[in-house]
Short mmCIF file of C-alpha atoms in Angstrom, two decimals:
data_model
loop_
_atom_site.label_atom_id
_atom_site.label_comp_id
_atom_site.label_asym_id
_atom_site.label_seq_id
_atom_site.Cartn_x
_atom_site.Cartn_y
_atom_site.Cartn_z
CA UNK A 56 -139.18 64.96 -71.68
CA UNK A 57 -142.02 67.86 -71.54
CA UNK A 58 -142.72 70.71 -69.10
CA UNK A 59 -144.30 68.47 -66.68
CA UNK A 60 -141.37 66.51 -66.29
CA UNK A 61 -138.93 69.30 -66.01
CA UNK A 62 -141.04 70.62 -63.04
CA UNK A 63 -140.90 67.61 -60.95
CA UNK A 64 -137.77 67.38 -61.74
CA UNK A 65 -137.23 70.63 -59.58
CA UNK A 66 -139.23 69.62 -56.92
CA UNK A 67 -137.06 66.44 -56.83
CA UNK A 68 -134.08 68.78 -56.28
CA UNK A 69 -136.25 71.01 -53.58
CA UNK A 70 -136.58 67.19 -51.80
CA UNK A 71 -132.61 67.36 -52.32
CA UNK A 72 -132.27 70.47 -50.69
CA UNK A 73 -134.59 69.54 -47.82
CA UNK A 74 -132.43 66.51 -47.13
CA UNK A 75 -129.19 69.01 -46.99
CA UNK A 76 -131.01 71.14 -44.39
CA UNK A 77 -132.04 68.03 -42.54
CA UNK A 78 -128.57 66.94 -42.05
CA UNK A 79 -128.26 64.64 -44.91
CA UNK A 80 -126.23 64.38 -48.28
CA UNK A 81 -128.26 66.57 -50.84
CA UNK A 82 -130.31 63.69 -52.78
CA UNK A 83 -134.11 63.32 -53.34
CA UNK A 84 -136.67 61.77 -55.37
CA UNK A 85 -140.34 61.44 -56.01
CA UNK A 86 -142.72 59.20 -57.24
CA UNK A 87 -145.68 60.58 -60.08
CA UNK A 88 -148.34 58.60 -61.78
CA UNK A 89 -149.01 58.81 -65.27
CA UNK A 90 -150.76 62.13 -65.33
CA UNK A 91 -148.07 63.71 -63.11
CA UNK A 92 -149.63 63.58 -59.85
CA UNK A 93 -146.96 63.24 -56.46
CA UNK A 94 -147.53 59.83 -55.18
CA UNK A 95 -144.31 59.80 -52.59
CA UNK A 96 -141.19 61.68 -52.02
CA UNK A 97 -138.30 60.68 -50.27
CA UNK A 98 -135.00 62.16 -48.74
CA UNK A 99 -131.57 60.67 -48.38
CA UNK A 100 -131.54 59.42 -44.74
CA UNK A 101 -127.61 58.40 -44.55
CA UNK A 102 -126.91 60.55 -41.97
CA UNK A 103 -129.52 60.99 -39.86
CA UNK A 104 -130.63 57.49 -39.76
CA UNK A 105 -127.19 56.21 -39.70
CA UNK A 106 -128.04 54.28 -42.84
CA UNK A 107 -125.09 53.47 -45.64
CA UNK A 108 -128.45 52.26 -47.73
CA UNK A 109 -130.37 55.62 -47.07
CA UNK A 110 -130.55 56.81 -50.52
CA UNK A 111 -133.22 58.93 -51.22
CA UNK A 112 -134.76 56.59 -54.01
CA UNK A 113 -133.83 53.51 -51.98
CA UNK A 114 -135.98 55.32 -49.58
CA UNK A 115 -138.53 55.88 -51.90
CA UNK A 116 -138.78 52.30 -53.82
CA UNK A 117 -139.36 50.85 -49.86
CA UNK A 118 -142.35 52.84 -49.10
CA UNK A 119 -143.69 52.23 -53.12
CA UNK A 120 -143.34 48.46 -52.97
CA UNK A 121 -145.51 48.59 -50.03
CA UNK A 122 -148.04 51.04 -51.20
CA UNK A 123 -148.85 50.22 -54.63
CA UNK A 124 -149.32 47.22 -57.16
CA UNK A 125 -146.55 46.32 -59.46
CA UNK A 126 -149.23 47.30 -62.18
CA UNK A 127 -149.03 50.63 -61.21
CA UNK A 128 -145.85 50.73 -60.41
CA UNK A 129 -144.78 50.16 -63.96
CA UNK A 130 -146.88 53.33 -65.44
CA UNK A 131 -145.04 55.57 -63.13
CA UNK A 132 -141.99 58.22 -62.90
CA UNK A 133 -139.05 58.35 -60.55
CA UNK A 134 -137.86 61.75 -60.34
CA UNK A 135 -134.32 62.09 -58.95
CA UNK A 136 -132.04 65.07 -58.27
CA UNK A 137 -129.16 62.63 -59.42
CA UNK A 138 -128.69 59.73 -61.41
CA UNK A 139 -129.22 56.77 -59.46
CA UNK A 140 -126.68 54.86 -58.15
CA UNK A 141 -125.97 50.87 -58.80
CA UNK A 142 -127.90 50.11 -55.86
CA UNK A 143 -130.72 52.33 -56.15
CA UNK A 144 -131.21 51.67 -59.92
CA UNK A 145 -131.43 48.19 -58.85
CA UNK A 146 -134.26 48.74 -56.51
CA UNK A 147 -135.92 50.42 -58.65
CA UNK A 148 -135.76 47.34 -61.16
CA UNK A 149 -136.85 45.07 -58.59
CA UNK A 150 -139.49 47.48 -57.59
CA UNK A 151 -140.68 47.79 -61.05
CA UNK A 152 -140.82 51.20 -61.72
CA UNK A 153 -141.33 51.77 -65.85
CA UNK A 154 -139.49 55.34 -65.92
CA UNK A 155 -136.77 57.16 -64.69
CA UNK A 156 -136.09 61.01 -64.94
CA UNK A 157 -132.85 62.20 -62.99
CA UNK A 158 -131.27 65.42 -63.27
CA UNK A 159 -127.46 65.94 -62.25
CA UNK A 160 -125.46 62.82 -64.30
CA UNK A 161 -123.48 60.73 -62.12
CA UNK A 162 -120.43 61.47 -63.81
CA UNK A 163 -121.34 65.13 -62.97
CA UNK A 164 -121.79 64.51 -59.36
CA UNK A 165 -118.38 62.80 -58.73
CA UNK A 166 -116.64 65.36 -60.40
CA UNK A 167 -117.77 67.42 -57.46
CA UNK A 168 -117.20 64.80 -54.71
CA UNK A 169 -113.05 64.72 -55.55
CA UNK A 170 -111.10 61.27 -55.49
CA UNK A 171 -112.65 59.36 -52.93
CA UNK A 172 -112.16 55.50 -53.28
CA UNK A 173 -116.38 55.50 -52.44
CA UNK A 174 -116.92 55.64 -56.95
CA UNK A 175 -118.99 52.92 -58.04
CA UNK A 176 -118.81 53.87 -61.74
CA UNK A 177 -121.94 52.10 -63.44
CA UNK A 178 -124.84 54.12 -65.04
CA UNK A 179 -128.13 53.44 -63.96
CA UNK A 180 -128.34 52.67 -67.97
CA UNK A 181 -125.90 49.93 -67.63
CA UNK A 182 -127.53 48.54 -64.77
CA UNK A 183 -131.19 48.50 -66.41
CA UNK A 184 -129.81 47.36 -69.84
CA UNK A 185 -129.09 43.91 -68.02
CA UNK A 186 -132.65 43.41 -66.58
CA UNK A 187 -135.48 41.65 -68.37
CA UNK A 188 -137.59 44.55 -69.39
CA UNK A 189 -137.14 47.90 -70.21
CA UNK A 190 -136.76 50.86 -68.25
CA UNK A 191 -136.99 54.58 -69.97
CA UNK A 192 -134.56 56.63 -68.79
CA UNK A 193 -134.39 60.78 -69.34
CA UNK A 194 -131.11 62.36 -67.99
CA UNK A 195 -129.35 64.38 -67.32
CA UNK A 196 -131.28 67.29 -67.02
CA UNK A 197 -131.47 70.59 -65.68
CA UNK A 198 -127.50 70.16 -64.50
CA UNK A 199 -126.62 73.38 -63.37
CA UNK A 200 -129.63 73.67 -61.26
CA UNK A 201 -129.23 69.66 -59.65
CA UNK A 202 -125.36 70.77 -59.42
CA UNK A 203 -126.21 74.26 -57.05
CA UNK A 204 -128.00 71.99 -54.06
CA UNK A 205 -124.31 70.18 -53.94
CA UNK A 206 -121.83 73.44 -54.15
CA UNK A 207 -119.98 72.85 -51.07
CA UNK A 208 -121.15 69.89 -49.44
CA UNK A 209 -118.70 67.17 -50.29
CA UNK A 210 -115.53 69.65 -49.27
CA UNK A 211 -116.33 67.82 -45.69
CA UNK A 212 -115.77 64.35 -46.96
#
């Protein structure tokens, strides 16, 4: 990772905290091209869409798919506030994304989110490692920063 990468990294976590104010659990992502330029960005939309599949990189992989070629696709970033979950890391497979960058560790976030029987405990690692090409993945970084956009939230759930 370089300084480029750490700075959309943080405006992945402003997307997260724009998502909080919006009503929604505190995730977001963006999309960058090779040279670092925002393609997308994308909210969590559980809430407000009334969505169990509204994760912000779910979100993000839809409107991708249909806006670029899977050859471009593959020479871009996803920038997430959080690691991405089973389901999101395998949209972002399918969507063909060649590199992931995520910030609070998903092991971090449900140590903040208490016992709740909703723990689907599989890295987005694991879940790339049994796909047919490679995926780089960067993470976790810039923790305590990803961690402040949750402080209180999941106390409600």
């Amino acid at each position: 990772m370089n300084d480029l990468d750490l700075n959309l990294l943080r405006q992945a976590i402003n997307v997260a905290c724009r998502a909080r104010e919006h009503g929604n659990h505190p995730f977001g992502a963006l999309l960058a091209d090779e040279q670092g330029a925002v393609l997308l960005e994308a909210e969590n939309t559980v809430t407000t869409a009334q969505d169990c599949t509204g994760h912000a990189e779910l979100n993000l992989i839809r409107v991708a798919s249909q806006s670029f070629t899977p050859e471009v696709l593959a020479h871009c970033t996803l920038y997430t506030s959080t690691e991405p979950c089973p389901m999101c890391s395998g949209a972002i497979f399918w969507g063909g994304v060649g590199r992931v960058v995520y910030a609070l560790s998903e092991e971090g976030l449900y140590a903040m989110t208490g016992d709740s029987p909703d723990k689907l405990l599989l890295s987005c690692r694991d879940v790339f490692a049994h796909g047919g090409r490679p995926i780089e993945v960067f993470g976790p970084a810039l923790e305590e920063e990803a961690r402040s956009v949750h402080a209180g939230f999941w106390l409600n759930f």
